[in-house]
Amino acid sequence: MNNTLESSNKISDDQNNNDPNSFDSIFKLLQSNIYVVIPAYNENKTIKRVIENLKDKRLNIIIVDDGSTDKTYKIAKNAINGTYNSYIYRHIINRGLGAALKTGIDVALSKNADIIVTFDADDQHDVEDIFHVSKPIIDGAADIVIGKRNFEEMPLSKKLGNQVMNIITRIFYGIHVNDSQSGLRAFNRKAAEVLDIHSRGYGVSSEIIGEIKKYNLKLEEINIKTIYTDYSMSKGTNLKVGLKILFKLIINAIKKVL
């Protein structure tokens, strides 16, 4: 099984050769029911801009406010007001990234989504990459596509944290990916339906990789653009977060043995 996964787990070097703006690709994208899931916790500085950029592309939007204590919910609700096929849900208390993703994916499935794309709320992603990660699914080449960030462009603290998480993911879930913690991913309906997410926090990203192996899903990684700002730098996985996740995984492994 590992060999199969390893062989399908590849960076799509021909990404740029498959023009996403070709007539055939655009036609297939327009025919697809793509839902973008945005987990958001205290993102009042960026959430409006993220939503406006998505609205310009006429994408279906599902925002999950994960118990924010700032104005994220109010700003997001106003931003999608009156927008066709845009929805906002709210956790009363902060339940963590994993719980927010699960809520969003379940909602997307209930609305008959063909493709579900997870998208960070800190404005680090380029909206155009939604179409890049969706294309292998539309073409039938993948069940799940992970947007791979360029580690050479990544600030050192982020780079170390993400490298640690790649190693941890391989040790605990037995599968290597080049960017296990990327928040930009696309799932086809089959993959989204089998995902069994339990992690509440950032550990969910590694757990999703484990599910890919468990259900022998076809995986591709696609190079994506990352927009680094002081704000986006303060979010996501760093070395400290990686070590916390490692500690939790070790504790869980010990509990299973005892």
PDB file of C-alpha atoms in Angstrom:
ATOM      1  CA  MET A   1       0.000   0.000   0.000  1.00  0.00           C
ATOM      2  CA  ASN A   2       2.826   2.357   0.841  1.00  0.00           C
ATOM      3  CA  ASN A   3       4.339   2.048  -2.609  1.00  0.00           C
ATOM      4  CA  THR A   4       1.015   2.851  -4.216  1.00  0.00           C
ATOM      5  CA  LEU A   5       0.632   5.906  -2.071  1.00  0.00           C
ATOM      6  CA  GLU A   6       4.182   7.014  -2.590  1.00  0.00           C
ATOM      7  CA  SER A   7       3.835   6.741  -6.355  1.00  0.00           C
ATOM      8  CA  SER A   8       0.627   8.752  -6.449  1.00  0.00           C
ATOM      9  CA  ASN A   9       1.971  11.286  -3.983  1.00  0.00           C
ATOM     10  CA  LYS A  10       3.850  13.502  -6.354  1.00  0.00           C
ATOM     11  CA  ILE A  11       4.376  17.102  -7.104  1.00  0.00           C
ATOM     12  CA  SER A  12       2.622  17.864 -10.322  1.00  0.00           C
ATOM     13  CA  ASP A  13       5.526  19.071 -12.418  1.00  0.00           C
ATOM     14  CA  ASP A  14       3.231  19.459 -15.383  1.00  0.00           C
ATOM     15  CA  GLN A  15       1.023  21.922 -13.542  1.00  0.00           C
ATOM     16  CA  ASN A  16       2.095  24.771 -15.726  1.00  0.00           C
ATOM     17  CA  ASN A  17       1.724  22.680 -18.862  1.00  0.00           C
ATOM     18  CA  ASN A  18      -1.946  22.037 -18.137  1.00  0.00           C
ATOM     19  CA  ASP A  19      -3.320  25.468 -18.761  1.00  0.00           C
ATOM     20  CA  PRO A  20      -6.160  26.005 -16.266  1.00  0.00           C
ATOM     21  CA  ASN A  21      -7.425  28.806 -18.523  1.00  0.00           C
ATOM     22  CA  SER A  22      -8.015  26.553 -21.505  1.00  0.00           C
ATOM     23  CA  PHE A  23     -11.585  26.370 -22.755  1.00  0.00           C
ATOM     24  CA  ASP A  24     -11.934  22.722 -21.706  1.00  0.00           C
ATOM     25  CA  SER A  25     -10.657  23.385 -18.158  1.00  0.00           C
ATOM     26  CA  ILE A  26     -12.844  26.452 -17.710  1.00  0.00           C
ATOM     27  CA  PHE A  27     -15.889  24.559 -18.976  1.00  0.00           C
ATOM     28  CA  LYS A  28     -15.284  21.700 -16.531  1.00  0.00           C
ATOM     29  CA  LEU A  29     -14.709  24.108 -13.657  1.00  0.00           C
ATOM     30  CA  LEU A  30     -17.962  25.919 -14.421  1.00  0.00           C
ATOM     31  CA  GLN A  31     -19.762  22.572 -14.427  1.00  0.00           C
ATOM     32  CA  SER A  32     -18.339  21.636 -11.015  1.00  0.00           C
ATOM     33  CA  ASN A  33     -20.032  22.497  -7.783  1.00  0.00           C
ATOM     34  CA  ILE A  34     -17.019  23.820  -5.820  1.00  0.00           C
ATOM     35  CA  TYR A  35     -17.478  24.899  -2.202  1.00  0.00           C
ATOM     36  CA  VAL A  36     -14.744  26.812  -0.372  1.00  0.00           C
ATOM     37  CA  VAL A  37     -14.633  26.146   3.385  1.00  0.00           C
ATOM     38  CA  ILE A  38     -13.000  28.876   5.499  1.00  0.00           C
ATOM     39  CA  PRO A  39     -12.336  28.115   9.175  1.00  0.00           C
ATOM     40  CA  ALA A  40     -11.914  31.425  10.988  1.00  0.00           C
ATOM     41  CA  TYR A  41     -10.865  32.273  14.510  1.00  0.00           C
ATOM     42  CA  ASN A  42     -10.201  35.905  15.412  1.00  0.00           C
ATOM     43  CA  GLU A  43      -9.508  36.942  11.820  1.00  0.00           C
ATOM     44  CA  ASN A  44     -11.219  40.342  11.822  1.00  0.00           C
ATOM     45  CA  LYS A  45      -8.211  41.947  10.104  1.00  0.00           C
ATOM     46  CA  THR A  46      -8.393  39.774   6.985  1.00  0.00           C
ATOM     47  CA  ILE A  47     -11.715  37.957   6.715  1.00  0.00           C
ATOM     48  CA  LYS A  48     -13.488  40.664   4.703  1.00  0.00           C
ATOM     49  CA  ARG A  49     -10.730  40.836   2.069  1.00  0.00           C
ATOM     50  CA  VAL A  50     -10.639  37.032   1.801  1.00  0.00           C
ATOM     51  CA  ILE A  51     -14.411  36.879   1.262  1.00  0.00           C
ATOM     52  CA  GLU A  52     -14.431  39.725  -1.274  1.00  0.00           C
ATOM     53  CA  ASN A  53     -11.702  38.008  -3.312  1.00  0.00           C
ATOM     54  CA  LEU A  54     -13.719  34.773  -3.358  1.00  0.00           C
ATOM     55  CA  LYS A  55     -16.931  36.561  -4.273  1.00  0.00           C
ATOM     56  CA  ASP A  56     -15.200  38.042  -7.324  1.00  0.00           C
ATOM     57  CA  LYS A  57     -14.735  34.472  -8.589  1.00  0.00           C
ATOM     58  CA  ARG A  58     -18.381  33.555  -7.909  1.00  0.00           C
ATOM     59  CA  LEU A  59     -17.386  30.617  -5.721  1.00  0.00           C
ATOM     60  CA  ASN A  60     -19.661  28.966  -3.165  1.00  0.00           C
ATOM     61  CA  ILE A  61     -18.454  30.003   0.290  1.00  0.00           C
ATOM     62  CA  ILE A  62     -18.892  28.387   3.707  1.00  0.00           C
ATOM     63  CA  ILE A  63     -17.407  30.303   6.629  1.00  0.00           C
ATOM     64  CA  VAL A  64     -17.117  28.635  10.027  1.00  0.00           C
ATOM     65  CA  ASP A  65     -16.470  31.135  12.781  1.00  0.00           C
ATOM     66  CA  ASP A  66     -14.849  29.080  15.517  1.00  0.00           C
ATOM     67  CA  GLY A  67     -15.969  31.021  18.561  1.00  0.00           C
ATOM     68  CA  SER A  68     -14.074  34.205  17.735  1.00  0.00           C
ATOM     69  CA  THR A  69     -13.871  36.815  20.481  1.00  0.00           C
ATOM     70  CA  ASP A  70     -13.272  39.683  18.058  1.00  0.00           C
ATOM     71  CA  LYS A  71     -15.549  40.961  15.252  1.00  0.00           C
ATOM     72  CA  THR A  72     -14.821  38.145  12.799  1.00  0.00           C
ATOM     73  CA  TYR A  73     -18.387  36.807  12.791  1.00  0.00           C
ATOM     74  CA  LYS A  74     -20.017  40.220  12.348  1.00  0.00           C
ATOM     75  CA  ILE A  75     -17.627  41.282   9.584  1.00  0.00           C
ATOM     76  CA  ALA A  76     -17.979  37.972   7.730  1.00  0.00           C
ATOM     77  CA  LYS A  77     -21.763  38.007   8.018  1.00  0.00           C
ATOM     78  CA  ASN A  78     -21.925  41.514   6.575  1.00  0.00           C
ATOM     79  CA  ALA A  79     -19.469  40.601   3.803  1.00  0.00           C
ATOM     80  CA  ILE A  80     -21.564  37.690   2.507  1.00  0.00           C
ATOM     81  CA  ASN A  81     -24.918  39.390   3.077  1.00  0.00           C
ATOM     82  CA  GLY A  82     -27.091  38.765   0.031  1.00  0.00           C
ATOM     83  CA  THR A  83     -24.401  36.748  -1.761  1.00  0.00           C
ATOM     84  CA  TYR A  84     -25.716  33.720  -3.642  1.00  0.00           C
ATOM     85  CA  ASN A  85     -24.573  30.376  -2.199  1.00  0.00           C
ATOM     86  CA  SER A  86     -22.562  31.856   0.686  1.00  0.00           C
ATOM     87  CA  TYR A  87     -23.147  30.715   4.238  1.00  0.00           C
ATOM     88  CA  ILE A  88     -21.784  31.416   7.682  1.00  0.00           C
ATOM     89  CA  TYR A  89     -21.874  29.107  10.705  1.00  0.00           C
ATOM     90  CA  ARG A  90     -20.690  29.784  14.217  1.00  0.00           C
ATOM     91  CA  HIS A  91     -19.315  27.682  17.035  1.00  0.00           C
ATOM     92  CA  ILE A  92     -20.434  29.217  20.312  1.00  0.00           C
ATOM     93  CA  ILE A  93     -17.038  28.409  21.840  1.00  0.00           C
ATOM     94  CA  ASN A  94     -13.633  27.919  20.265  1.00  0.00           C
ATOM     95  CA  ARG A  95     -13.417  24.230  19.357  1.00  0.00           C
ATOM     96  CA  GLY A  96     -10.231  24.254  17.286  1.00  0.00           C
ATOM     97  CA  LEU A  97      -9.242  24.062  13.616  1.00  0.00           C
ATOM     98  CA  GLY A  98     -10.178  20.394  13.253  1.00  0.00           C
ATOM     99  CA  ALA A  99     -13.713  20.925  14.540  1.00  0.00           C
ATOM    100  CA  ALA A 100     -14.188  23.984  12.306  1.00  0.00           C
ATOM    101  CA  LEU A 101     -13.049  22.061   9.230  1.00  0.00           C
ATOM    102  CA  LYS A 102     -15.359  19.164  10.062  1.00  0.00           C
ATOM    103  CA  THR A 103     -18.327  21.515  10.411  1.00  0.00           C
ATOM    104  CA  GLY A 104     -17.552  23.178   7.081  1.00  0.00           C
ATOM    105  CA  ILE A 105     -17.002  19.924   5.194  1.00  0.00           C
ATOM    106  CA  ASP A 106     -20.228  18.420   6.573  1.00  0.00           C
ATOM    107  CA  VAL A 107     -22.161  21.512   5.460  1.00  0.00           C
ATOM    108  CA  ALA A 108     -20.597  21.381   1.981  1.00  0.00           C
ATOM    109  CA  LEU A 109     -21.572  17.717   1.628  1.00  0.00           C
ATOM    110  CA  SER A 110     -25.124  18.530   2.678  1.00  0.00           C
ATOM    111  CA  LYS A 111     -25.264  21.059  -0.180  1.00  0.00           C
ATOM    112  CA  ASN A 112     -24.168  18.427  -2.707  1.00  0.00           C
ATOM    113  CA  ALA A 113     -20.673  19.804  -3.281  1.00  0.00           C
ATOM    114  CA  ASP A 114     -18.638  18.025  -5.977  1.00  0.00           C
ATOM    115  CA  ILE A 115     -15.355  19.507  -4.769  1.00  0.00           C
ATOM    116  CA  ILE A 116     -14.578  20.950  -1.331  1.00  0.00           C
ATOM    117  CA  VAL A 117     -11.618  23.314  -0.959  1.00  0.00           C
ATOM    118  CA  THR A 118     -10.318  24.358   2.456  1.00  0.00           C
ATOM    119  CA  PHE A 119      -8.928  27.899   2.505  1.00  0.00           C
ATOM    120  CA  ASP A 120      -7.192  29.799   5.320  1.00  0.00           C
ATOM    121  CA  ALA A 121      -8.764  33.010   6.599  1.00  0.00           C
ATOM    122  CA  ASP A 122      -5.485  34.879   7.158  1.00  0.00           C
ATOM    123  CA  ASP A 123      -5.210  35.970   3.503  1.00  0.00           C
ATOM    124  CA  GLN A 124      -2.104  33.909   2.771  1.00  0.00           C
ATOM    125  CA  HIS A 125      -3.613  32.098  -0.234  1.00  0.00           C
ATOM    126  CA  ASP A 126      -4.070  33.216  -3.831  1.00  0.00           C
ATOM    127  CA  VAL A 127      -7.665  32.657  -4.963  1.00  0.00           C
ATOM    128  CA  GLU A 128      -6.450  31.481  -8.373  1.00  0.00           C
ATOM    129  CA  ASP A 129      -4.881  28.447  -6.672  1.00  0.00           C
ATOM    130  CA  ILE A 130      -8.373  27.144  -5.888  1.00  0.00           C
ATOM    131  CA  PHE A 131      -8.691  26.269  -9.561  1.00  0.00           C
ATOM    132  CA  HIS A 132      -5.191  24.774  -9.664  1.00  0.00           C
ATOM    133  CA  VAL A 133      -5.895  22.357  -6.784  1.00  0.00           C
ATOM    134  CA  SER A 134      -9.331  21.505  -8.196  1.00  0.00           C
ATOM    135  CA  LYS A 135      -8.110  20.584 -11.663  1.00  0.00           C
ATOM    136  CA  PRO A 136      -6.577  17.147 -10.850  1.00  0.00           C
ATOM    137  CA  ILE A 137      -9.875  16.191  -9.217  1.00  0.00           C
ATOM    138  CA  ILE A 138     -11.906  17.380 -12.188  1.00  0.00           C
ATOM    139  CA  ASP A 139      -9.591  15.398 -14.460  1.00  0.00           C
ATOM    140  CA  GLY A 140     -10.016  12.279 -12.288  1.00  0.00           C
ATOM    141  CA  ALA A 141      -6.303  12.161 -11.416  1.00  0.00           C
ATOM    142  CA  ALA A 142      -6.719  12.642  -7.648  1.00  0.00           C
ATOM    143  CA  ASP A 143      -9.162  12.283  -4.773  1.00  0.00           C
ATOM    144  CA  ILE A 144      -7.315  14.828  -2.645  1.00  0.00           C
ATOM    145  CA  VAL A 145      -4.976  17.620  -3.718  1.00  0.00           C
ATOM    146  CA  ILE A 146      -2.726  19.483  -1.301  1.00  0.00           C
ATOM    147  CA  GLY A 147      -1.412  22.917  -2.157  1.00  0.00           C
ATOM    148  CA  LYS A 148       2.354  22.784  -1.578  1.00  0.00           C
ATOM    149  CA  ARG A 149       3.992  25.975  -0.430  1.00  0.00           C
ATOM    150  CA  ASN A 150       7.551  26.820  -1.467  1.00  0.00           C
ATOM    151  CA  PHE A 151       9.654  26.066   1.620  1.00  0.00           C
ATOM    152  CA  GLU A 152      12.573  28.022   0.167  1.00  0.00           C
ATOM    153  CA  GLU A 153      10.465  31.186   0.371  1.00  0.00           C
ATOM    154  CA  MET A 154       9.140  30.323   3.815  1.00  0.00           C
ATOM    155  CA  PRO A 155      10.443  32.274   6.842  1.00  0.00           C
ATOM    156  CA  LEU A 156      12.811  30.148   8.940  1.00  0.00           C
ATOM    157  CA  SER A 157      10.535  29.678  11.968  1.00  0.00           C
ATOM    158  CA  LYS A 158       7.705  28.507   9.703  1.00  0.00           C
ATOM    159  CA  LYS A 159      10.021  26.322   7.677  1.00  0.00           C
ATOM    160  CA  LEU A 160      11.350  24.495  10.748  1.00  0.00           C
ATOM    161  CA  GLY A 161       7.872  23.981  12.178  1.00  0.00           C
ATOM    162  CA  ASN A 162       6.514  22.587   8.946  1.00  0.00           C
ATOM    163  CA  GLN A 163       9.522  20.335   8.402  1.00  0.00           C
ATOM    164  CA  VAL A 164       9.060  18.932  11.894  1.00  0.00           C
ATOM    165  CA  MET A 165       5.398  18.272  11.134  1.00  0.00           C
ATOM    166  CA  ASN A 166       6.268  16.490   7.881  1.00  0.00           C
ATOM    167  CA  ILE A 167       8.566  14.176   9.854  1.00  0.00           C
ATOM    168  CA  ILE A 168       5.968  13.644  12.591  1.00  0.00           C
ATOM    169  CA  THR A 169       3.297  12.887   9.989  1.00  0.00           C
ATOM    170  CA  ARG A 170       5.517  10.275   8.353  1.00  0.00           C
ATOM    171  CA  ILE A 171       6.390   8.637  11.690  1.00  0.00           C
ATOM    172  CA  PHE A 172       2.856   8.472  13.084  1.00  0.00           C
ATOM    173  CA  TYR A 173       0.835   8.026   9.875  1.00  0.00           C
ATOM    174  CA  GLY A 174       3.350   6.253   7.609  1.00  0.00           C
ATOM    175  CA  ILE A 175       3.078   8.513   4.599  1.00  0.00           C
ATOM    176  CA  HIS A 176       5.355  11.244   3.333  1.00  0.00           C
ATOM    177  CA  VAL A 177       4.034  14.464   1.875  1.00  0.00           C
ATOM    178  CA  ASN A 178       5.973  17.603   1.088  1.00  0.00           C
ATOM    179  CA  ASP A 179       3.639  19.996   2.902  1.00  0.00           C
ATOM    180  CA  SER A 180       1.492  18.144   5.433  1.00  0.00           C
ATOM    181  CA  GLN A 181       0.304  21.359   7.130  1.00  0.00           C
ATOM    182  CA  SER A 182      -0.935  23.303   4.122  1.00  0.00           C
ATOM    183  CA  GLY A 183      -4.362  24.822   4.701  1.00  0.00           C
ATOM    184  CA  LEU A 184      -5.215  24.846   0.995  1.00  0.00           C
ATOM    185  CA  ARG A 185      -6.563  21.426   0.019  1.00  0.00           C
ATOM    186  CA  ALA A 186      -9.188  20.088  -2.344  1.00  0.00           C
ATOM    187  CA  PHE A 187     -11.297  16.965  -1.777  1.00  0.00           C
ATOM    188  CA  ASN A 188     -13.625  15.196  -4.124  1.00  0.00           C
ATOM    189  CA  ARG A 189     -16.920  14.054  -2.664  1.00  0.00           C
ATOM    190  CA  LYS A 190     -15.777  10.469  -2.124  1.00  0.00           C
ATOM    191  CA  ALA A 191     -12.776  11.586  -0.082  1.00  0.00           C
ATOM    192  CA  ALA A 192     -14.746  14.115   1.959  1.00  0.00           C
ATOM    193  CA  GLU A 193     -17.351  11.495   2.846  1.00  0.00           C
ATOM    194  CA  VAL A 194     -14.832   9.003   4.261  1.00  0.00           C
ATOM    195  CA  LEU A 195     -12.783  11.499   6.278  1.00  0.00           C
ATOM    196  CA  ASP A 196     -13.079  10.713   9.981  1.00  0.00           C
ATOM    197  CA  ILE A 197     -11.639  13.747  11.758  1.00  0.00           C
ATOM    198  CA  HIS A 198     -11.100  13.683  15.523  1.00  0.00           C
ATOM    199  CA  SER A 199      -8.262  16.161  16.119  1.00  0.00           C
ATOM    200  CA  ARG A 200      -9.483  19.507  17.371  1.00  0.00           C
ATOM    201  CA  GLY A 201      -6.389  21.611  16.742  1.00  0.00           C
ATOM    202  CA  TYR A 202      -3.633  21.876  14.134  1.00  0.00           C
ATOM    203  CA  GLY A 203      -3.040  18.118  14.411  1.00  0.00           C
ATOM    204  CA  VAL A 204      -5.975  17.721  12.040  1.00  0.00           C
ATOM    205  CA  SER A 205      -3.707  18.390   9.052  1.00  0.00           C
ATOM    206  CA  SER A 206      -1.596  15.314   9.835  1.00  0.00           C
ATOM    207  CA  GLU A 207      -4.734  13.323  10.635  1.00  0.00           C
ATOM    208  CA  ILE A 208      -6.098  14.069   7.158  1.00  0.00           C
ATOM    209  CA  ILE A 209      -2.879  12.678   5.671  1.00  0.00           C
ATOM    210  CA  GLY A 210      -3.423   9.537   7.759  1.00  0.00           C
ATOM    211  CA  GLU A 211      -6.928   9.195   6.334  1.00  0.00           C
ATOM    212  CA  ILE A 212      -5.506   9.332   2.813  1.00  0.00           C
ATOM    213  CA  LYS A 213      -3.409   6.274   3.577  1.00  0.00           C
ATOM    214  CA  LYS A 214      -6.187   4.504   5.500  1.00  0.00           C
ATOM    215  CA  TYR A 215      -8.597   4.691   2.564  1.00  0.00           C
ATOM    216  CA  ASN A 216      -5.952   4.450  -0.184  1.00  0.00           C
ATOM    217  CA  LEU A 217      -7.062   7.728  -1.714  1.00  0.00           C
ATOM    218  CA  LYS A 218      -5.240   9.200  -4.699  1.00  0.00           C
ATOM    219  CA  LEU A 219      -3.154  12.185  -3.611  1.00  0.00           C
ATOM    220  CA  GLU A 220      -1.427  14.913  -5.569  1.00  0.00           C
ATOM    221  CA  GLU A 221       0.484  17.949  -4.386  1.00  0.00           C
ATOM    222  CA  ILE A 222       0.337  21.112  -6.470  1.00  0.00           C
ATOM    223  CA  ASN A 223       2.679  24.069  -6.108  1.00  0.00           C
ATOM    224  CA  ILE A 224       0.855  27.134  -4.824  1.00  0.00           C
ATOM    225  CA  LYS A 225       1.664  30.755  -4.121  1.00  0.00           C
ATOM    226  CA  THR A 226       1.858  31.924  -0.508  1.00  0.00           C
ATOM    227  CA  ILE A 227       1.427  35.538   0.531  1.00  0.00           C
ATOM    228  CA  TYR A 228       3.553  36.197   3.621  1.00  0.00           C
ATOM    229  CA  THR A 229       2.678  39.228   5.713  1.00  0.00           C
ATOM    230  CA  ASP A 230       3.434  40.053   9.344  1.00  0.00           C
ATOM    231  CA  TYR A 231      -0.133  38.986  10.075  1.00  0.00           C
ATOM    232  CA  SER A 232      -0.099  35.647   8.238  1.00  0.00           C
ATOM    233  CA  MET A 233       3.325  34.970   9.765  1.00  0.00           C
ATOM    234  CA  SER A 234       1.748  35.100  13.223  1.00  0.00           C
ATOM    235  CA  LYS A 235      -0.716  32.342  12.259  1.00  0.00           C
ATOM    236  CA  GLY A 236      -0.461  28.637  11.563  1.00  0.00           C
ATOM    237  CA  THR A 237       2.239  26.086  12.266  1.00  0.00           C
ATOM    238  CA  ASN A 238       5.611  27.042  13.678  1.00  0.00           C
ATOM    239  CA  LEU A 239       8.192  25.046  15.604  1.00  0.00           C
ATOM    240  CA  LYS A 240       6.394  25.572  18.933  1.00  0.00           C
ATOM    241  CA  VAL A 241       3.087  24.342  17.500  1.00  0.00           C
ATOM    242  CA  GLY A 242       4.845  21.369  15.903  1.00  0.00           C
ATOM    243  CA  LEU A 243       6.371  20.306  19.224  1.00  0.00           C
ATOM    244  CA  LYS A 244       2.990  20.615  20.965  1.00  0.00           C
ATOM    245  CA  ILE A 245       1.391  18.356  18.366  1.00  0.00           C
ATOM    246  CA  LEU A 246       4.256  15.863  18.715  1.00  0.00           C
ATOM    247  CA  PHE A 247       3.709  15.752  22.480  1.00  0.00           C
ATOM    248  CA  LYS A 248      -0.025  15.067  22.041  1.00  0.00           C
ATOM    249  CA  LEU A 249       0.612  12.313  19.510  1.00  0.00           C
ATOM    250  CA  ILE A 250       3.094  10.623  21.847  1.00  0.00           C
ATOM    251  CA  ILE A 251       0.613  10.788  24.734  1.00  0.00           C
ATOM    252  CA  ASN A 252      -2.142   9.328  22.530  1.00  0.00           C
ATOM    253  CA  ALA A 253       0.173   6.536  21.367  1.00  0.00           C
ATOM    254  CA  ILE A 254       1.056   5.677  24.975  1.00  0.00           C
ATOM    255  CA  LYS A 255      -2.636   5.602  25.934  1.00  0.00           C
ATOM    256  CA  LYS A 256      -3.342   3.096  23.152  1.00  0.00           C
ATOM    257  CA  VAL A 257      -0.586   0.792  24.431  1.00  0.00           C
ATOM    258  CA  LEU A 258      -1.623   0.949  28.094  1.00  0.00           C
TER     259      LEU A 258
END
